[in-house]
Short mmCIF file of C-alpha atoms in Angstrom, two decimals:
data_model
loop_
_atom_site.label_atom_id
_atom_site.label_comp_id
_atom_site.label_asym_id
_atom_site.label_seq_id
_atom_site.Cartn_x
_atom_site.Cartn_y
_atom_site.Cartn_z
CA VAL J 153 39.21 56.01 3.02
CA PRO J 154 35.63 54.86 2.27
CA GLY J 155 33.37 57.90 2.10
CA ASP J 156 35.98 60.24 0.63
CA VAL J 157 35.06 62.13 -2.55
CA VAL J 158 37.79 62.03 -5.22
CA ILE J 159 38.05 64.29 -8.28
CA LEU J 160 39.15 62.60 -11.51
CA GLU J 161 40.56 64.22 -14.64
CA THR J 162 41.91 62.91 -17.94
CA GLY J 163 45.07 60.88 -17.38
CA ASN J 164 44.38 60.08 -13.70
CA ILE J 165 44.68 56.54 -12.37
CA VAL J 166 41.64 55.68 -10.23
CA PRO J 167 42.97 55.15 -6.67
CA ALA J 168 40.08 53.07 -5.26
CA ASP J 169 36.72 51.52 -6.09
CA GLY J 170 33.78 53.88 -5.85
CA ARG J 171 30.38 55.14 -6.96
CA VAL J 172 30.38 57.82 -9.65
CA LEU J 173 28.86 61.06 -8.32
CA GLN J 174 29.51 63.24 -11.37
CA SER J 175 30.55 62.35 -14.91
CA ILE J 176 31.30 65.02 -17.49
CA ASN J 177 31.85 62.91 -20.61
CA MET J 178 34.11 60.68 -18.52
CA ARG J 179 35.46 57.55 -20.18
CA VAL J 180 37.63 55.04 -18.34
CA ASP J 181 40.04 52.46 -19.73
CA GLU J 182 39.29 49.24 -17.82
CA ALA J 183 41.54 46.95 -19.89
CA ALA J 184 43.67 46.13 -16.84
CA LEU J 185 40.58 44.81 -15.07
CA THR J 186 38.26 43.42 -17.75
CA GLY J 187 40.57 42.99 -20.75
CA GLU J 188 38.37 45.18 -22.96
CA SER J 189 40.33 47.67 -25.07
CA GLU J 190 37.37 50.04 -25.57
CA PRO J 191 36.95 52.75 -22.89
CA VAL J 192 33.73 52.69 -20.87
CA ASP J 193 31.43 55.73 -20.67
CA LYS J 194 30.59 56.45 -17.03
CA ASP J 195 27.10 57.65 -16.08
CA ASP J 196 26.35 58.99 -12.59
CA LYS J 197 22.58 58.77 -13.17
CA LEU J 198 22.47 54.99 -13.60
CA VAL J 199 20.97 52.92 -10.80
CA PHE J 200 20.86 49.13 -11.16
CA GLU J 201 18.23 47.16 -9.25
CA THR J 202 20.08 43.87 -9.74
CA ASP J 203 23.73 42.89 -9.65
CA ARG J 204 25.52 43.40 -12.95
CA PRO J 205 28.72 41.93 -14.41
CA LEU J 206 31.80 44.03 -13.70
CA GLY J 207 32.08 45.38 -17.24
CA ASP J 208 28.46 46.60 -17.24
CA ARG J 209 28.64 48.69 -14.06
CA ARG J 210 28.92 52.05 -15.76
CA ASN J 211 28.07 53.92 -12.55
CA MET J 212 31.20 52.60 -10.80
CA VAL J 213 34.94 53.17 -11.18
CA TYR J 214 37.62 50.73 -10.11
CA SER J 215 41.12 50.94 -8.70
CA GLY J 216 43.92 50.69 -11.25
CA THR J 217 41.86 51.87 -14.23
CA ILE J 218 42.72 55.04 -16.17
CA VAL J 219 40.55 58.05 -17.05
CA ASN J 220 40.98 58.52 -20.80
CA TYR J 221 38.54 61.34 -21.44
CA GLY J 222 36.50 63.92 -19.57
CA ARG J 223 36.39 64.38 -15.83
CA GLY J 224 34.24 63.50 -12.84
CA GLU J 225 33.93 62.72 -9.15
CA PHE J 226 33.34 59.52 -7.21
CA MET J 227 32.79 58.42 -3.62
CA VAL J 228 35.20 55.76 -2.37
CA THR J 229 33.50 52.50 -1.38
CA GLU J 230 36.41 50.04 -1.20
CA THR J 231 40.17 50.40 -0.77
CA GLY J 232 43.25 48.18 -0.72
CA MET J 233 42.65 44.43 -0.91
CA GLU J 234 38.87 44.98 -0.73
CA THR J 235 38.81 46.47 -4.25
CA GLU J 236 38.08 44.37 -7.33
CA LEU J 237 41.78 44.47 -8.21
CA GLY J 238 42.59 43.38 -4.66
CA ASN J 239 40.11 40.51 -4.92
CA ILE J 240 41.88 39.30 -8.04
CA ALA J 241 45.23 39.48 -6.24
CA THR J 242 43.77 37.48 -3.32
CA LEU J 243 42.44 34.79 -5.65
CA ILE J 244 45.85 34.47 -7.29
CA GLN J 245 47.62 34.19 -3.92
CA ASN J 246 45.18 31.54 -2.66
CA VAL J 247 45.41 29.24 -5.65
CA GLU J 248 46.34 25.74 -4.48
CA GLU J 249 49.35 24.39 -6.30
CA GLU J 250 48.67 21.07 -8.00
CA LYS J 251 51.46 18.58 -8.44
CA THR J 252 52.55 17.82 -11.98
CA PRO J 253 52.13 14.27 -13.36
CA LEU J 254 55.86 13.69 -12.87
CA GLN J 255 55.69 14.79 -9.22
CA GLN J 256 52.66 12.54 -8.67
CA ARG J 257 54.49 9.54 -10.14
CA LEU J 258 57.57 10.27 -8.03
CA ASP J 259 55.37 10.40 -4.92
CA ARG J 260 53.88 7.02 -5.82
CA LEU J 261 57.36 5.61 -6.45
CA GLY J 262 58.52 6.89 -3.06
CA LYS J 263 55.64 5.17 -1.30
CA VAL J 264 56.25 1.91 -3.17
CA LEU J 265 59.94 1.99 -2.28
CA ALA J 266 59.13 2.73 1.38
CA TYR J 267 56.74 -0.22 1.59
CA ALA J 268 59.26 -2.42 -0.22
CA ALA J 269 62.02 -1.40 2.21
CA LEU J 270 59.82 -2.15 5.22
CA GLY J 271 58.89 -5.49 3.69
CA LEU J 272 62.56 -6.27 3.10
CA VAL J 273 63.38 -5.48 6.73
CA ALA J 274 60.59 -7.79 7.89
CA VAL J 275 61.70 -10.62 5.57
CA VAL J 276 65.35 -10.39 6.67
CA VAL J 277 64.41 -10.38 10.35
CA VAL J 278 62.03 -13.34 9.97
CA LEU J 279 64.54 -15.39 7.96
CA GLY J 280 67.28 -14.63 10.49
CA LEU J 281 65.12 -15.77 13.36
CA LEU J 282 64.15 -18.95 11.50
CA ARG J 283 67.85 -19.70 10.94
CA GLY J 284 68.50 -19.27 14.62
CA GLU J 285 70.47 -16.03 14.50
CA ALA J 286 70.97 -15.08 18.10
CA ASP J 287 72.29 -11.53 17.65
CA ILE J 288 69.08 -9.55 17.10
CA GLU J 289 70.96 -6.22 17.01
CA GLU J 290 73.20 -7.37 14.14
CA LEU J 291 70.18 -8.82 12.37
CA LEU J 292 68.31 -5.51 12.52
CA LEU J 293 71.41 -3.60 11.41
CA THR J 294 71.75 -5.85 8.36
CA ALA J 295 68.04 -5.44 7.50
CA VAL J 296 68.16 -1.65 7.79
CA SER J 297 71.34 -1.52 5.67
CA LEU J 298 69.62 -3.50 2.91
CA ALA J 299 66.57 -1.19 3.12
CA VAL J 300 68.71 1.94 2.86
CA ALA J 301 70.62 0.45 -0.08
CA ALA J 302 67.32 -0.20 -1.86
CA VAL J 303 66.39 3.51 -1.79
CA PRO J 304 67.68 5.38 -4.92
CA GLU J 305 69.23 8.43 -3.23
CA ALA J 306 70.47 9.81 -6.56
CA LEU J 307 66.98 9.80 -8.09
CA THR J 308 66.27 13.41 -7.02
CA ALA J 309 69.52 14.65 -8.54
CA VAL J 310 68.93 12.69 -11.76
CA VAL J 311 65.39 14.10 -12.16
CA THR J 312 66.57 17.67 -11.45
CA ILE J 313 69.41 17.39 -13.98
CA SER J 314 67.05 15.94 -16.60
CA LEU J 315 64.54 18.75 -16.12
CA SER J 316 67.31 21.36 -16.21
CA LEU J 317 68.58 20.01 -19.53
CA GLY J 318 65.02 20.11 -20.86
CA ALA J 319 64.61 23.71 -19.70
CA GLN J 320 67.88 24.67 -21.42
CA ARG J 321 66.74 23.13 -24.70
CA MET J 322 63.41 24.96 -24.49
CA LEU J 323 65.15 28.24 -23.68
CA LYS J 324 67.04 27.92 -26.95
CA ARG J 325 63.60 27.79 -28.60
CA GLN J 326 62.47 31.01 -26.85
CA ALA J 327 60.48 29.27 -24.09
CA LEU J 328 61.47 30.40 -20.59
CA ILE J 329 60.72 27.87 -17.83
CA ARG J 330 60.69 29.28 -14.29
CA GLU J 331 59.56 26.10 -12.51
CA LEU J 332 61.47 22.97 -13.55
CA PRO J 333 58.49 20.56 -13.14
CA ALA J 334 56.67 22.62 -15.79
CA VAL J 335 59.03 21.17 -18.42
CA GLU J 336 57.20 17.86 -18.26
CA THR J 337 53.75 19.51 -18.04
CA LEU J 338 54.38 21.77 -21.01
CA GLY J 339 55.25 18.75 -23.10
CA SER J 340 51.76 17.36 -22.43
CA VAL J 341 49.83 20.51 -23.42
CA THR J 342 47.06 20.01 -26.00
CA VAL J 343 45.15 23.30 -25.60
CA ILE J 344 46.41 26.86 -24.94
CA CYS J 345 43.84 29.40 -23.70
CA SER J 346 44.93 33.02 -24.15
CA ASP J 347 43.51 36.44 -23.36
CA LYS J 348 43.00 38.73 -26.36
CA THR J 349 43.75 42.31 -25.35
CA GLY J 350 47.45 42.92 -24.86
CA THR J 351 48.34 39.24 -25.30
CA LEU J 352 47.29 38.40 -28.84
CA THR J 353 46.84 42.07 -29.74
CA LEU J 354 48.96 45.18 -29.19
CA ASN J 355 46.35 46.80 -26.89
CA ARG J 356 46.70 49.90 -29.07
CA MET J 357 43.94 51.10 -31.39
CA THR J 358 45.39 51.69 -34.86
CA VAL J 359 43.98 53.22 -38.03
CA THR J 360 44.16 50.53 -40.71
CA ALA J 361 41.83 51.89 -43.40
CA VAL J 362 40.24 55.10 -44.67
CA ASP J 363 37.41 55.65 -47.09
CA ILE J 364 36.84 58.94 -48.88
CA ALA J 365 34.34 59.55 -51.65
CA ASN J 366 35.05 56.96 -54.37
CA HIS J 367 38.43 56.07 -52.83
CA ALA J 368 39.31 53.36 -50.28
CA PHE J 369 42.81 52.88 -48.86
CA ASN J 370 44.52 50.54 -46.44
CA PHE J 371 47.05 52.02 -44.04
CA VAL J 372 50.09 49.74 -43.88
CA GLN J 373 52.79 50.20 -41.26
CA THR J 374 56.39 50.34 -42.44
CA PRO J 375 58.67 47.72 -40.79
CA ASP J 376 60.04 50.29 -38.33
CA GLU J 377 56.48 51.46 -37.46
CA THR J 378 57.48 55.11 -37.88
CA SER J 379 55.33 55.87 -40.93
CA LEU J 380 52.35 54.66 -42.93
CA VAL J 381 52.02 53.67 -46.56
CA LEU J 382 48.70 54.20 -48.34
CA GLU J 383 47.68 51.23 -50.46
CA PRO J 384 44.63 51.71 -52.72
CA VAL J 385 42.01 49.01 -52.38
CA GLU J 386 41.20 47.08 -55.55
CA ASN J 387 39.28 49.12 -58.17
CA THR J 388 40.18 52.40 -56.42
CA ASP J 389 41.25 55.22 -58.73
CA VAL J 390 43.80 57.72 -57.46
CA THR J 391 43.16 61.27 -58.70
CA PRO J 392 44.94 64.61 -58.11
CA GLY J 393 42.38 65.39 -55.40
CA THR J 394 42.91 62.16 -53.46
CA MET J 395 45.88 63.15 -51.30
CA PRO J 396 44.50 66.62 -50.39
CA THR J 397 41.27 64.92 -49.28
CA ILE J 398 43.21 62.43 -47.15
CA ASP J 399 45.13 65.41 -45.73
CA LEU J 400 41.83 67.03 -44.78
CA LEU J 401 40.54 63.79 -43.23
CA LEU J 402 43.67 63.32 -41.11
CA ILE J 403 43.82 67.00 -40.10
CA ALA J 404 40.19 66.85 -38.99
CA GLY J 405 40.83 63.65 -37.03
CA ALA J 406 43.87 65.13 -35.27
CA LEU J 407 42.33 68.54 -34.49
CA CYS J 408 38.89 67.34 -33.38
CA ASN J 409 40.69 65.41 -30.69
CA ASP J 410 41.76 65.68 -27.04
CA ALA J 411 44.42 62.94 -27.09
CA SER J 412 48.15 63.55 -27.38
CA LEU J 413 51.36 61.63 -28.00
CA VAL J 414 54.07 61.62 -25.35
CA GLU J 415 57.57 60.37 -26.07
CA PRO J 416 58.63 58.04 -23.22
CA GLU J 417 61.94 58.44 -21.43
CA THR J 418 63.28 55.29 -23.05
CA GLY J 419 62.79 56.82 -26.50
CA ASP J 420 60.97 53.70 -27.71
CA GLY J 421 57.95 54.85 -29.75
CA TYR J 422 55.19 57.07 -28.36
CA ARG J 423 52.65 56.69 -25.59
CA VAL J 424 49.07 57.86 -26.11
CA VAL J 425 47.59 60.07 -23.39
CA GLY J 426 43.81 60.14 -23.63
CA ASP J 427 41.20 58.05 -25.40
CA PRO J 428 42.76 55.13 -27.37
CA THR J 429 40.53 55.78 -30.38
CA GLU J 430 41.50 59.45 -30.51
CA GLY J 431 45.12 58.46 -29.96
CA ALA J 432 44.93 56.25 -33.05
CA LEU J 433 43.86 59.26 -35.15
CA VAL J 434 46.68 61.43 -33.77
CA LEU J 435 49.25 58.68 -34.41
CA ALA J 436 48.02 58.08 -37.97
CA ALA J 437 48.29 61.79 -38.75
CA ALA J 438 51.79 61.94 -37.23
CA GLN J 439 52.96 58.98 -39.29
CA ILE J 440 51.83 60.76 -42.46
CA GLY J 441 53.73 63.87 -41.37
CA LEU J 442 50.95 65.86 -39.68
CA ASP J 443 52.19 66.56 -36.15
CA LYS J 444 49.37 67.43 -33.73
CA ASN J 445 51.37 70.13 -31.95
CA ALA J 446 52.08 71.83 -35.28
CA LEU J 447 48.42 71.51 -36.28
CA ASP J 448 47.22 72.96 -32.96
CA SER J 449 49.60 75.89 -33.47
CA ALA J 450 48.48 76.55 -37.05
CA PHE J 451 44.76 75.90 -36.41
CA PRO J 452 44.09 77.07 -32.82
CA ARG J 453 40.84 75.84 -31.28
CA VAL J 454 38.39 78.64 -30.51
CA ALA J 455 35.29 76.66 -29.48
CA GLU J 456 34.04 73.12 -29.07
CA ALA J 457 30.99 70.95 -28.53
CA PRO J 458 32.28 68.03 -26.41
CA PHE J 459 31.43 64.42 -27.12
CA ASP J 460 28.47 62.89 -25.34
CA SER J 461 26.89 59.45 -25.51
CA VAL J 462 23.58 60.79 -26.87
CA ARG J 463 24.90 62.64 -29.93
CA LYS J 464 27.84 60.23 -30.30
CA ARG J 465 30.00 62.93 -31.85
CA MET J 466 32.34 65.79 -31.05
CA THR J 467 32.89 69.13 -32.82
CA THR J 468 35.70 71.67 -32.56
CA LEU J 469 35.96 75.11 -34.20
CA HIS J 470 39.36 76.35 -35.41
CA SER J 471 40.74 79.49 -36.98
CA VAL J 472 42.51 78.93 -40.31
CA PRO J 473 45.91 80.39 -41.36
CA LYS J 474 45.54 83.30 -43.77
CA ASN J 475 48.60 82.57 -45.87
CA GLU J 476 51.62 80.31 -46.24
CA SER J 477 53.77 82.33 -43.84
CA ASP J 478 51.43 81.40 -40.97
CA MET J 479 52.06 77.68 -41.48
CA PRO J 480 54.77 75.72 -39.63
CA ALA J 481 57.48 74.43 -41.96
CA SER J 482 56.43 70.81 -41.40
CA LEU J 483 52.93 71.57 -42.75
CA LEU J 484 53.96 73.52 -45.86
CA PRO J 485 53.57 70.50 -48.20
CA VAL J 486 49.96 70.14 -47.03
CA TRP J 487 49.26 73.85 -47.57
CA GLN J 488 50.83 73.79 -51.03
CA ARG J 489 48.81 70.84 -52.33
CA ARG J 490 45.43 72.09 -51.06
CA THR J 491 42.66 72.24 -53.65
CA VAL J 492 40.93 75.34 -52.21
CA ALA J 493 42.99 78.47 -52.89
CA ASN J 494 41.25 80.64 -50.29
CA PRO J 495 39.89 78.56 -47.41
CA PRO J 496 37.35 80.14 -45.03
CA PRO J 497 38.73 81.86 -41.91
CA TYR J 498 37.10 79.30 -39.61
CA LEU J 499 36.55 75.55 -39.93
CA ALA J 500 34.42 73.32 -37.72
CA PHE J 501 35.46 69.65 -37.66
CA THR J 502 33.06 66.95 -36.50
CA LYS J 503 33.82 63.28 -35.86
CA GLY J 504 31.59 60.52 -34.55
CA ALA J 505 29.26 57.66 -35.41
CA ILE J 506 28.35 57.71 -39.09
CA ASP J 507 24.58 57.40 -38.59
CA GLY J 508 24.51 60.64 -36.60
CA LEU J 509 26.68 62.47 -39.15
CA LEU J 510 24.41 61.47 -42.02
CA ASP J 511 21.48 63.17 -40.28
CA ILE J 512 23.24 66.56 -40.26
CA ALA J 513 25.04 66.29 -43.62
CA ALA J 514 24.33 68.65 -46.52
CA ASN J 515 27.27 67.90 -48.85
CA VAL J 516 30.03 65.42 -49.65
CA TRP J 517 33.64 66.41 -50.33
CA VAL J 518 34.63 64.81 -53.66
CA ASP J 519 38.11 65.53 -55.06
CA GLY J 520 38.16 69.08 -53.75
CA GLU J 521 34.58 69.92 -54.72
CA LEU J 522 31.23 69.91 -52.94
CA GLN J 523 28.50 67.58 -54.13
CA PRO J 524 24.98 67.56 -52.67
CA PHE J 525 24.36 64.78 -50.18
CA ASP J 526 21.52 62.56 -51.45
CA ASP J 527 20.18 59.03 -51.05
CA ALA J 528 22.80 57.63 -53.42
CA TRP J 529 25.60 59.04 -51.27
CA ARG J 530 23.87 57.81 -48.12
CA THR J 531 23.79 54.28 -49.53
CA ARG J 532 27.42 54.54 -50.68
CA LEU J 533 28.67 55.68 -47.27
CA LEU J 534 26.60 53.15 -45.31
CA THR J 535 27.93 50.38 -47.56
CA ALA J 536 31.51 51.51 -46.94
CA HIS J 537 30.77 51.61 -43.20
CA ASP J 538 29.30 48.09 -43.22
CA GLN J 539 32.27 46.71 -45.17
CA MET J 540 34.70 48.09 -42.59
CA ALA J 541 32.58 46.90 -39.66
CA ALA J 542 32.39 43.41 -41.18
CA LYS J 543 36.20 43.25 -40.91
CA GLY J 544 36.02 43.91 -37.18
CA MET J 545 36.92 47.60 -37.42
CA ARG J 546 35.60 50.43 -35.31
CA VAL J 547 34.39 53.07 -37.76
CA LEU J 548 34.33 56.85 -37.26
CA GLY J 549 32.99 59.40 -39.72
CA VAL J 550 34.47 62.88 -40.21
CA GLY J 551 32.87 66.06 -41.52
CA VAL J 552 33.75 69.73 -41.90
CA ARG J 553 31.96 73.05 -42.22
CA GLY J 554 33.46 76.40 -43.19
CA TRP J 555 32.50 79.67 -41.49
CA ASP J 556 33.05 83.16 -42.89
CA ARG J 557 33.16 84.58 -39.36
CA GLN J 558 33.37 83.15 -35.88
CA PRO J 559 29.87 82.06 -34.86
CA VAL J 560 28.36 83.84 -31.89
CA GLU J 561 26.56 80.73 -30.68
CA THR J 562 28.86 77.72 -30.24
CA THR J 563 26.42 75.10 -28.98
CA ASP J 564 26.37 71.68 -30.60
CA ALA J 565 23.11 72.54 -32.37
CA ALA J 566 24.69 75.64 -33.92
CA LEU J 567 28.00 74.04 -34.93
CA GLU J 568 26.66 70.68 -36.09
CA SER J 569 24.58 71.56 -39.13
CA GLU J 570 25.04 71.72 -42.92
CA LEU J 571 28.00 69.37 -42.58
CA THR J 572 30.23 68.35 -45.48
CA LEU J 573 31.19 64.68 -45.16
CA VAL J 574 34.89 64.00 -45.80
CA GLY J 575 35.37 60.29 -45.13
CA LEU J 576 35.59 57.35 -42.75
CA PHE J 577 38.31 55.95 -40.49
CA GLY J 578 38.54 52.21 -39.82
CA MET J 579 40.43 51.16 -36.66
CA ILE J 580 41.30 47.90 -34.94
CA ASP J 581 43.47 46.71 -32.09
CA PRO J 582 45.89 44.84 -34.38
CA PRO J 583 47.35 41.42 -33.59
CA ARG J 584 50.96 41.24 -32.52
CA PRO J 585 53.31 40.53 -35.46
CA GLU J 586 54.41 37.21 -33.99
CA VAL J 587 50.91 35.86 -33.28
CA THR J 588 50.23 34.35 -36.72
CA ASP J 589 53.41 32.27 -36.71
CA ALA J 590 52.90 31.29 -33.07
CA VAL J 591 49.37 29.97 -33.71
CA ALA J 592 50.59 28.14 -36.83
CA ASP J 593 53.38 26.51 -34.81
CA CYS J 594 50.84 25.42 -32.18
CA ARG J 595 48.66 23.77 -34.81
CA THR J 596 51.68 22.03 -36.33
CA ALA J 597 52.50 20.66 -32.88
CA GLY J 598 48.93 19.43 -32.41
CA ILE J 599 48.02 22.15 -29.91
CA ARG J 600 44.68 23.94 -30.21
CA ALA J 601 44.82 27.70 -29.53
CA VAL J 602 41.71 29.21 -27.90
CA MET J 603 41.10 32.95 -27.43
CA ILE J 604 39.23 33.97 -24.28
CA THR J 605 37.78 37.47 -24.15
CA GLY J 606 34.82 39.37 -22.75
#
């Protein structure tokens, strides 16, 4: 009911449109409404003096969207068909159906035949009268019979059968036709306009590249999408410290993270609960063999500095296993190939925008050793960031800091200092596997494919 105050938490579906009253790092997935795969940060302090496009109203939440991160409260302003989602449904229901070219031609043919039949009736009657036919009733009956005979009653059946045969042939080519007249329309198509998110892409953020000091790798999905294969980028040298560093990068990404993977009831893959970007990090770690549940058990979180839009980063503090017996069996290979024999008892992991991490960095992790962070490393990391961004990737940096004892003060200022940079993640919402061939087929057929997105 308008005026109600609703509490939102991570994973909730927004039940109505409303004004945000409180936002504690709340991010909302509005892909169902706007088509944008990136979650939107909500801010209760924003006040707009002029009307803004739907995607820019960061002080509002909308029915049907999903809270991916944080929590908050909002006051209901619209419900039911008065919501933005309801307005879209109304527009769809009120669309006037236009007749296809074939239907228009059949309508014209029907009118021509009707006029011709009436003309034939008139001609027969006139000629009969001129010949002196006295029986007007028989004359009219003859004229009407000729008019009826001139109408092709089987035309409707012939057209329906022809369209049905066309639909069957197209179904064999993986094109399902629900309305028979569309068979003729589809054959006249010269341009296809398609949405991007969820139509051309998977609507699932995926880690496709990582960059650690002096090493760049592409993450390639195996055909069954259950694991990842690391492929070194050209001129990248693989050293004994490479895999342990990638382990550290993935562990940091999975632990400094509030997303989780849930196995659906159908058993088909996993569903991400939480922020899509964080979900991509958890999934990448899982596909390398680093299960988040096992990591959370081995490295319990003891403190955190939540993400906010000003710092553009998040930090979590974890206790570290003392020896091999404290590690879950699935993580033993990672423990055994570590390059630091005696890790510190506590580790703070930080992830976020690279420009903010560079400001608090003191060292760089290079093949299991610390190197001082200087201007040369700054240039190297910014170049790697720009190369990923130029490929359309969303880039996140990751850093770590060891603590000999649990810090008394766990504010972001205390935890986020003297950081050791580990590497970068590059993520995209990848295209569907069949999209490339589909677009190529369209071009071969003389059809231009156009992507429409916000």
